[in-house]
CSV table of C-alpha atoms and ligand atoms in Angstrom, one decimal:
chain,number,residue,atom,x,y,z
K,1,MET,CA,0.0,0.0,0.0
K,2,PHE,CA,1.2,3.5,-0.8
K,3,VAL,CA,-0.2,6.5,1.0
K,4,ASP,CA,0.8,9.9,-0.3
K,5,LEU,CA,0.7,12.6,2.4
K,6,LEU,CA,3.2,14.8,0.7
K,7,SER,CA,0.7,17.4,-0.4
K,8,ASP,CA,-2.9,17.9,-1.4
K,9,THR,CA,-1.5,18.8,-4.9
K,10,VAL,CA,-0.8,15.1,-5.7
K,11,THR,CA,-4.5,14.2,-6.3
K,12,ARG,CA,-5.6,12.6,-9.6
K,13,PRO,CA,-8.8,13.6,-11.3
K,14,THR,CA,-11.7,11.3,-10.5
K,15,GLU,CA,-13.7,9.5,-13.2
K,16,GLY,CA,-16.5,12.1,-13.0
K,17,MET,CA,-14.1,14.9,-13.3
K,18,LEU,CA,-12.5,13.4,-16.3
K,19,ARG,CA,-15.9,13.0,-17.9
K,20,ALA,CA,-16.7,16.6,-17.3
K,21,MET,CA,-13.4,17.7,-18.8
K,22,MET,CA,-13.9,15.5,-21.9
K,23,LYS,CA,-17.2,17.0,-22.8
K,24,ALA,CA,-16.4,20.6,-22.0
K,25,GLU,CA,-17.5,23.2,-24.5
K,26,VAL,CA,-14.4,25.3,-25.4
K,27,GLY,CA,-13.3,28.4,-27.3
K,28,ASP,CA,-10.3,30.7,-27.3
K,29,ASP,CA,-10.2,32.3,-23.8
K,30,VAL,CA,-7.7,35.0,-24.8
K,31,PHE,CA,-10.6,36.4,-26.9
K,32,GLY,CA,-12.9,35.7,-23.9
K,33,GLU,CA,-14.7,33.1,-26.0
K,34,ASP,CA,-14.4,30.0,-23.9
K,35,PRO,CA,-17.9,29.4,-22.4
K,36,THR,CA,-16.6,26.9,-19.7
K,37,VAL,CA,-13.9,29.3,-18.5
K,38,ASN,CA,-16.5,32.1,-18.4
K,39,ALA,CA,-18.8,29.9,-16.4
K,40,LEU,CA,-16.1,29.0,-13.9
K,41,GLU,CA,-15.2,32.7,-13.5
K,42,ALA,CA,-18.8,33.7,-13.1
K,43,LYS,CA,-19.5,30.9,-10.6
K,44,CYS,CA,-16.4,31.9,-8.4
K,45,ALA,CA,-17.2,35.6,-8.5
K,46,GLU,CA,-20.8,35.0,-7.4
K,47,MET,CA,-19.8,32.5,-4.6
K,48,PHE,CA,-17.4,35.0,-3.1
K,49,GLY,CA,-19.7,38.0,-3.5
K,50,HIS,CA,-17.6,39.8,-6.1
K,51,GLU,CA,-18.1,41.2,-9.6
K,52,ALA,CA,-15.6,39.2,-11.6
K,53,ALA,CA,-12.9,36.5,-11.6
K,54,LEU,CA,-10.0,35.3,-13.7
K,55,PHE,CA,-8.9,31.7,-14.3
K,56,CYS,CA,-5.1,31.4,-13.9
K,57,PRO,CA,-2.7,28.5,-14.4
K,58,SER,CA,-1.4,28.5,-10.8
K,59,GLY,CA,-2.0,30.0,-7.4
K,60,THR,CA,1.4,31.6,-7.6
K,61,MET,CA,0.3,33.5,-10.7
K,62,SER,CA,-2.9,34.6,-9.1
K,63,ASN,CA,-1.0,35.9,-6.1
K,64,GLN,CA,1.6,37.6,-8.3
K,65,ILE,CA,-1.1,39.3,-10.4
K,66,ALA,CA,-2.9,40.5,-7.3
K,67,LEU,CA,0.3,42.0,-5.9
K,68,ARG,CA,1.0,43.8,-9.2
K,69,VAL,CA,-2.5,45.2,-9.7
K,70,HIS,CA,-2.9,46.4,-6.1
K,71,THR,CA,0.5,48.2,-5.8
K,72,ARG,CA,3.1,50.4,-7.4
K,73,PRO,CA,6.9,49.8,-7.3
K,74,LEU,CA,8.4,50.8,-3.9
K,75,ASP,CA,5.2,49.9,-2.0
K,76,GLU,CA,5.4,47.6,0.9
K,77,VAL,CA,3.2,44.6,1.6
K,78,ILE,CA,2.4,43.5,5.1
K,79,CYS,CA,2.2,39.7,5.7
K,80,ASP,CA,3.3,36.9,8.0
K,81,GLU,CA,6.8,35.5,7.6
K,82,MET,CA,5.2,32.1,6.9
K,83,SER,CA,3.3,33.4,3.9
K,84,HIS,CA,3.5,31.6,0.5
K,85,ILE,CA,4.1,34.9,-1.2
K,86,TYR,CA,7.4,35.2,0.8
K,87,GLN,CA,8.4,31.6,1.2
K,88,TYR,CA,7.5,29.9,-2.0
K,89,GLU,CA,7.1,32.3,-4.9
K,90,VAL,CA,10.8,32.7,-5.7
K,91,GLY,CA,10.8,36.3,-4.5
K,92,GLY,CA,8.5,37.3,-7.3
K,93,TYR,CA,7.1,40.2,-5.4
K,94,ALA,CA,10.5,42.0,-5.9
K,95,VAL,CA,11.0,41.2,-9.6
K,96,ASN,CA,7.4,41.3,-10.9
K,97,SER,CA,6.2,44.3,-8.9
K,98,GLY,CA,9.2,46.0,-7.3
K,99,LEU,CA,7.8,45.5,-3.8
K,100,ALA,CA,9.2,45.1,-0.3
K,101,LEU,CA,7.5,42.9,2.3
K,102,GLN,CA,7.2,43.7,5.9
K,103,LEU,CA,7.2,40.3,7.6
K,104,LEU,CA,5.3,39.8,10.9
K,105,ARG,CA,5.9,36.9,13.2
K,106,THR,CA,3.2,34.9,14.8
K,107,PRO,CA,3.0,31.3,16.3
K,108,ASN,CA,0.7,30.0,13.5
K,109,GLY,CA,0.6,32.4,10.7
K,110,ILE,CA,-2.6,34.1,11.8
K,111,LEU,CA,-2.2,37.9,12.0
K,112,SER,CA,-4.2,40.1,14.3
K,113,ALA,CA,-5.6,43.5,13.5
K,114,ASP,CA,-3.3,45.0,16.2
K,115,LEU,CA,-0.2,43.5,14.7
K,116,VAL,CA,-1.2,44.8,11.2
K,117,GLU,CA,-2.0,48.3,12.5
K,118,ALA,CA,1.4,48.6,14.3
K,119,ALA,CA,3.2,47.6,11.1
K,120,ILE,CA,1.6,50.3,8.9
K,121,ARG,CA,4.2,53.0,8.2
K,122,PRO,CA,3.7,56.7,8.5
K,123,ARG,CA,3.8,58.6,5.2
K,124,TYR,CA,7.4,60.0,4.9
K,125,ASP,CA,9.4,60.3,1.7
K,126,TRP,CA,12.1,58.0,3.1
K,127,LEU,CA,9.8,55.1,4.0
K,128,PRO,CA,8.2,52.5,1.8
K,129,ARG,CA,4.5,53.1,1.4
K,130,SER,CA,2.3,50.5,3.2
K,131,ALA,CA,-0.1,49.5,0.4
K,132,LEU,CA,-1.5,46.0,0.9
K,133,VAL,CA,-2.0,43.4,3.5
K,134,VAL,CA,-1.9,39.7,2.5
K,135,VAL,CA,-3.4,37.0,4.8
K,136,GLU,CA,-3.2,33.3,4.1
K,137,ASN,CA,-6.3,31.3,4.9
K,138,THR,CA,-5.6,28.5,5.7
K,139,CYS,CA,-1.9,29.1,6.5
K,140,ASN,CA,0.2,26.2,5.2
K,141,ARG,CA,3.3,26.7,7.3
K,142,GLY,CA,1.1,27.5,10.3
K,143,GLY,CA,-0.2,23.9,10.1
K,144,GLY,CA,-3.4,24.6,8.1
K,145,SER,CA,-4.5,27.2,10.6
K,146,VAL,CA,-7.8,29.1,10.0
K,147,TYR,CA,-8.6,32.8,10.3
K,148,PRO,CA,-11.6,33.4,12.6
K,149,LEU,CA,-14.1,35.5,10.6
K,150,GLU,CA,-14.0,38.1,13.4
K,151,THR,CA,-10.2,38.5,13.0
K,152,LEU,CA,-10.6,39.0,9.2
K,153,CYS,CA,-13.3,41.7,9.9
K,154,GLN,CA,-11.0,43.5,12.3
K,155,ILE,CA,-8.1,43.4,9.8
K,156,ARG,CA,-10.4,44.7,7.1
K,157,ALA,CA,-11.4,47.6,9.3
K,158,VAL,CA,-7.8,48.5,10.0
K,159,CYS,CA,-7.0,48.4,6.2
K,160,GLN,CA,-10.0,50.7,5.5
K,161,LYS,CA,-9.0,53.1,8.2
K,162,HIS,CA,-5.5,53.5,6.8
K,163,GLY,CA,-6.3,53.2,3.1
K,164,LEU,CA,-4.6,49.8,2.5
K,165,LEU,CA,-6.0,47.0,0.4
K,166,LEU,CA,-6.5,43.4,1.5
K,167,HIS,CA,-5.7,40.3,-0.5
K,168,ILE,CA,-6.6,36.8,0.8
K,169,ASP,CA,-4.3,34.0,-0.4
K,170,GLY,CA,-7.1,31.4,-0.2
K,171,ALA,CA,-5.3,28.5,-1.8
K,172,ARG,CA,-7.1,26.4,0.8
K,173,ILE,CA,-10.0,28.7,1.5
K,174,PHE,CA,-12.6,25.9,1.3
K,175,ASN,CA,-10.8,24.0,4.0
K,176,ALA,CA,-11.0,27.1,6.1
K,177,LEU,CA,-14.7,27.6,5.4
K,178,VAL,CA,-15.6,23.9,6.1
K,179,ALA,CA,-13.7,24.2,9.4
K,180,CYS,CA,-15.1,27.5,10.6
K,181,GLY,CA,-18.5,27.2,9.1
K,182,GLY,CA,-18.6,30.6,7.3
K,183,THR,CA,-19.9,31.1,3.8
K,184,ALA,CA,-17.6,32.0,0.8
K,185,ALA,CA,-19.4,35.3,0.5
K,186,GLN,CA,-19.0,36.2,4.1
K,187,VAL,CA,-15.2,35.9,3.7
K,188,GLY,CA,-15.1,37.2,0.2
K,189,VAL,CA,-16.7,40.6,0.8
K,190,LEU,CA,-14.0,41.4,3.4
K,191,ALA,CA,-11.2,41.2,0.8
K,192,ASP,CA,-10.4,43.4,-2.2
K,193,SER,CA,-9.2,40.2,-3.9
K,194,LEU,CA,-8.9,36.5,-3.3
K,195,SER,CA,-6.9,33.7,-4.9
K,196,VAL,CA,-8.4,30.3,-4.7
K,197,CYS,CA,-6.7,27.0,-5.7
K,198,LEU,CA,-8.6,24.4,-7.6
K,199,SER,CA,-5.7,22.0,-7.6
K,200,LYS,CA,-5.2,21.6,-3.9
K,201,GLY,CA,-7.9,20.0,-1.7
K,202,LEU,CA,-10.5,20.4,-4.4
K,203,GLY,CA,-8.7,17.9,-6.5
K,204,ALA,CA,-8.6,19.5,-10.0
K,205,PRO,CA,-5.4,18.8,-12.0
K,206,VAL,CA,-4.5,22.5,-12.7
K,207,GLY,CA,-5.7,26.0,-11.9
K,208,SER,CA,-6.5,28.8,-9.6
K,209,VAL,CA,-9.0,31.6,-9.7
K,210,LEU,CA,-8.4,35.2,-8.8
K,211,ILE,CA,-11.5,37.1,-7.7
K,212,GLY,CA,-12.3,40.8,-7.3
K,213,SER,CA,-14.0,43.9,-8.7
K,214,ARG,CA,-14.6,44.3,-12.4
K,215,ALA,CA,-11.9,47.0,-12.6
K,216,PHE,CA,-9.4,44.9,-10.7
K,217,ILE,CA,-10.0,41.8,-13.0
K,218,THR,CA,-9.8,43.9,-16.2
K,219,GLU,CA,-6.3,45.0,-15.2
K,220,ALA,CA,-5.5,41.5,-13.9
K,221,ARG,CA,-6.3,40.1,-17.4
K,222,ARG,CA,-3.6,42.3,-18.8
K,223,VAL,CA,-1.0,41.3,-16.2
K,224,ARG,CA,-1.9,37.6,-16.7
K,225,LYS,CA,-1.2,38.0,-20.4
K,226,VAL,CA,2.2,39.7,-19.8
K,227,MET,CA,3.1,36.8,-17.4
K,228,GLY,CA,2.4,34.3,-20.2
K,229,GLY,CA,-0.8,33.1,-18.5
K,230,GLY,CA,-3.3,33.7,-21.3
K,231,MET,CA,-4.6,30.2,-22.2
K,232,ARG,CA,-6.6,29.2,-25.3
K,233,GLN,CA,-9.0,26.3,-25.0
K,234,ALA,CA,-8.7,26.3,-21.2
K,235,GLY,CA,-12.3,25.2,-20.8
K,236,TYR,CA,-11.1,21.6,-20.5
K,237,LEU,CA,-9.3,22.6,-17.3
K,238,ALA,CA,-12.0,25.0,-16.2
K,239,ALA,CA,-14.5,22.1,-16.4
K,240,ALA,CA,-12.5,20.2,-13.8
K,241,GLY,CA,-12.7,23.3,-11.6
K,242,ILE,CA,-16.4,23.6,-11.9
K,243,TYR,CA,-16.8,19.9,-11.2
K,244,ALA,CA,-14.6,20.2,-8.1
K,245,LEU,CA,-16.6,23.2,-6.8
K,246,GLU,CA,-19.8,21.2,-7.2
K,247,HIS,CA,-18.6,17.8,-5.8
K,248,HIS,CA,-15.5,18.2,-3.7
K,249,ILE,CA,-16.2,20.9,-1.1
K,250,GLU,CA,-18.5,19.0,1.2
K,251,ARG,CA,-16.2,16.1,1.4
K,252,LEU,CA,-13.3,18.2,2.8
K,253,HIS,CA,-14.4,17.4,6.4
K,254,GLU,CA,-13.3,13.8,5.8
K,255,ASP,CA,-9.8,15.1,5.1
K,256,HIS,CA,-10.0,17.1,8.4
K,257,LEU,CA,-11.1,14.1,10.3
K,258,HIS,CA,-8.2,12.0,8.8
K,259,ALA,CA,-5.8,14.8,9.9
K,260,GLN,CA,-7.1,14.6,13.4
K,261,GLN,CA,-6.8,10.8,13.5
K,262,LEU,CA,-3.2,11.0,12.3
K,263,ALA,CA,-2.4,13.7,14.9
K,264,LYS,CA,-3.9,11.8,17.7
K,265,ALA,CA,-1.8,8.7,16.9
K,266,LEU,CA,1.3,10.8,16.5
K,267,ALA,CA,0.8,12.4,19.9
K,268,GLU,CA,1.3,9.0,21.5
K,269,MET,CA,4.6,8.3,19.8
K,270,PRO,CA,7.8,8.5,21.9
K,271,TRP,CA,9.7,10.1,19.0
K,272,VAL,CA,7.3,13.1,18.6
K,273,GLU,CA,8.4,16.2,20.5
K,274,ARG,CA,5.6,18.6,19.7
K,275,ILE,CA,2.4,18.5,17.7
K,276,THR,CA,-0.5,20.9,17.5
K,277,SER,CA,-4.1,19.8,17.0
K,278,PRO,CA,-4.8,20.2,13.3
K,279,GLU,CA,-7.7,22.6,12.4
K,280,THR,CA,-7.9,21.4,8.7
K,281,ASN,CA,-6.1,18.9,6.5
K,282,ILE,CA,-2.5,19.6,7.6
K,283,VAL,CA,-0.6,18.0,10.4
K,284,MET,CA,2.7,19.6,11.4
K,285,PHE,CA,5.0,18.1,14.1
K,286,ASP,CA,8.5,18.1,15.4
K,287,LEU,CA,10.7,15.1,16.0
K,288,LYS,CA,12.6,14.5,19.3
K,289,PRO,CA,16.4,15.0,18.8
K,290,PRO,CA,18.5,13.4,17.6
K,291,LEU,CA,16.0,12.1,15.1
K,292,THR,CA,15.9,14.2,11.9
K,293,ALA,CA,13.2,14.7,9.4
K,294,ALA,CA,15.4,13.2,6.6
K,295,ILE,CA,15.9,9.9,8.5
K,296,PHE,CA,12.3,9.7,9.6
K,297,LEU,CA,10.9,10.4,6.1
K,298,GLU,CA,13.2,7.7,4.6
K,299,LYS,CA,11.9,5.1,7.1
K,300,LEU,CA,8.3,6.2,6.5
K,301,LEU,CA,8.8,5.8,2.8
K,302,GLU,CA,10.1,2.2,3.2
K,303,HIS,CA,6.7,1.4,4.6
K,304,GLY,CA,4.9,3.1,1.7
K,305,VAL,CA,4.0,6.4,3.4
K,306,ARG,CA,5.3,9.6,1.9
K,307,ALA,CA,5.4,13.0,3.7
K,308,ALA,CA,7.3,16.3,3.5
K,309,SER,CA,10.1,17.9,5.6
K,310,PHE,CA,9.4,21.4,6.8
K,311,GLY,CA,12.6,21.9,8.7
K,312,PRO,CA,15.5,19.8,10.1
K,313,ARG,CA,13.1,18.2,12.6
K,314,THR,CA,9.7,19.2,11.3
K,315,VAL,CA,7.4,17.0,9.3
K,316,ARG,CA,4.2,17.9,7.4
K,317,LEU,CA,1.4,15.5,6.5
K,318,VAL,CA,-1.4,16.6,4.3
K,319,THR,CA,-4.7,14.6,3.8
K,320,HIS,CA,-6.7,14.9,0.6
K,321,LEU,CA,-9.1,13.3,-1.9
K,322,ASN,CA,-6.8,10.3,-2.6
K,323,VAL,CA,-6.2,9.4,1.0
K,324,SER,CA,-8.7,6.8,2.0
K,325,PRO,CA,-9.6,5.7,5.6
K,326,GLU,CA,-7.5,2.5,4.9
K,327,GLY,CA,-4.6,4.8,3.9
K,328,VAL,CA,-4.9,6.6,7.2
K,329,LYS,CA,-5.0,3.3,9.1
K,330,HIS,CA,-1.9,2.1,7.2
K,331,ALA,CA,0.0,5.3,8.1
K,332,ILE,CA,-1.0,5.0,11.8
K,333,LYS,CA,0.1,1.3,11.8
K,334,THR,CA,3.4,2.4,10.3
K,335,PHE,CA,3.9,5.0,13.0
K,336,CYS,CA,3.3,2.4,15.7
K,337,ARG,CA,5.9,0.1,14.0
K,338,LEU,CA,8.7,2.6,13.7
K,339,ARG,CA,11.5,2.4,16.3
K,340,PHE,CA,14.2,5.0,16.6
H,401,PLP,C1,0.0,26.1,-3.1
H,401,PLP,C2,-0.2,27.5,-2.6
H,401,PLP,C3,-0.1,28.6,-3.5
H,401,PLP,C4,0.3,28.5,-4.9
H,401,PLP,O1,-0.3,27.6,-5.7
H,401,PLP,P1,0.5,26.9,-7.0
H,401,PLP,O2,-0.7,26.5,-7.8
H,401,PLP,O3,1.3,25.8,-6.4
H,401,PLP,O4,1.3,27.9,-7.6
H,401,PLP,C5,-0.3,29.8,-3.0
H,401,PLP,N1,-0.6,30.0,-1.7
H,401,PLP,C6,-0.7,29.0,-0.8
H,401,PLP,C7,-1.0,29.2,0.6
H,401,PLP,C8,-0.5,27.7,-1.3
H,401,PLP,O5,-0.5,26.6,-0.4
């Protein structure tokens, strides 16, 4: 048996999803003529309470476009040091948009309105201009942590008070919504833009959607084109996204349950030093020295379980569509067998 807990990006399309892709109606989306892409964009905009949306090849591109459209060169973006835009987008904020980041430090990647407000710079010629706040919901490095709706409202209020914009990196926003019980529109209206991944927990093979006002998306289309992200008969991919939105949101609670089962078993293991209770589909834990993540992951893989290293002694497990209850049992049995 092989259980892949490396990431929720490793999922394969289901039969139903493949069928939806095969029979998609398509056109040239650079001319705005792909009916399936248009349907996906309209669906996402409506779900999140915004005017418009844009189908992008990746979450990285969605975020990079948002940074570019919301800012000018020499602006500063306030975000957590765990943020994807800082950690995993190759420093694109600097090259694509000429930005600096102000990194805030929190235990789990969840900013508070007070932290954000304290980070906003006064307007002097010699300081970067605070222009945008980016929050990540759920926060990957934070262990799949979720923003309480109340915290987002407070951050929104601080942004409005000081004339800053707010972007939500919602690669796993549906995991957050399933965990906290809010609606997409409740969260959506708080942000000037959101990026939502279809290729993570939702199980589509490719794609992300950037959501915002009509004016924002009009400009975002131009930036997507200059980044090389204008796709032609992209409806085949958009069809997978529509299918995922219709069939794969409600099941996310199973992934969350699986993450809790894995975490509960790990908490009993003598080689685990620290583990926090997972809020969504990500389990992050530290190994007791001298055990290293490299050695641990190698042993795990010998038993057919794959996971990721997130530091010298930190390991991440992610549950998803292709992790079955039997897979979880197999992983737990493997944990019990390992001796270090
Ligand atoms: C995966 C991820 C992205 C980027 O998505 P890609 O499609 O891999 O480029 C952005 N933000 C967060 C929080 C992510 O987890």
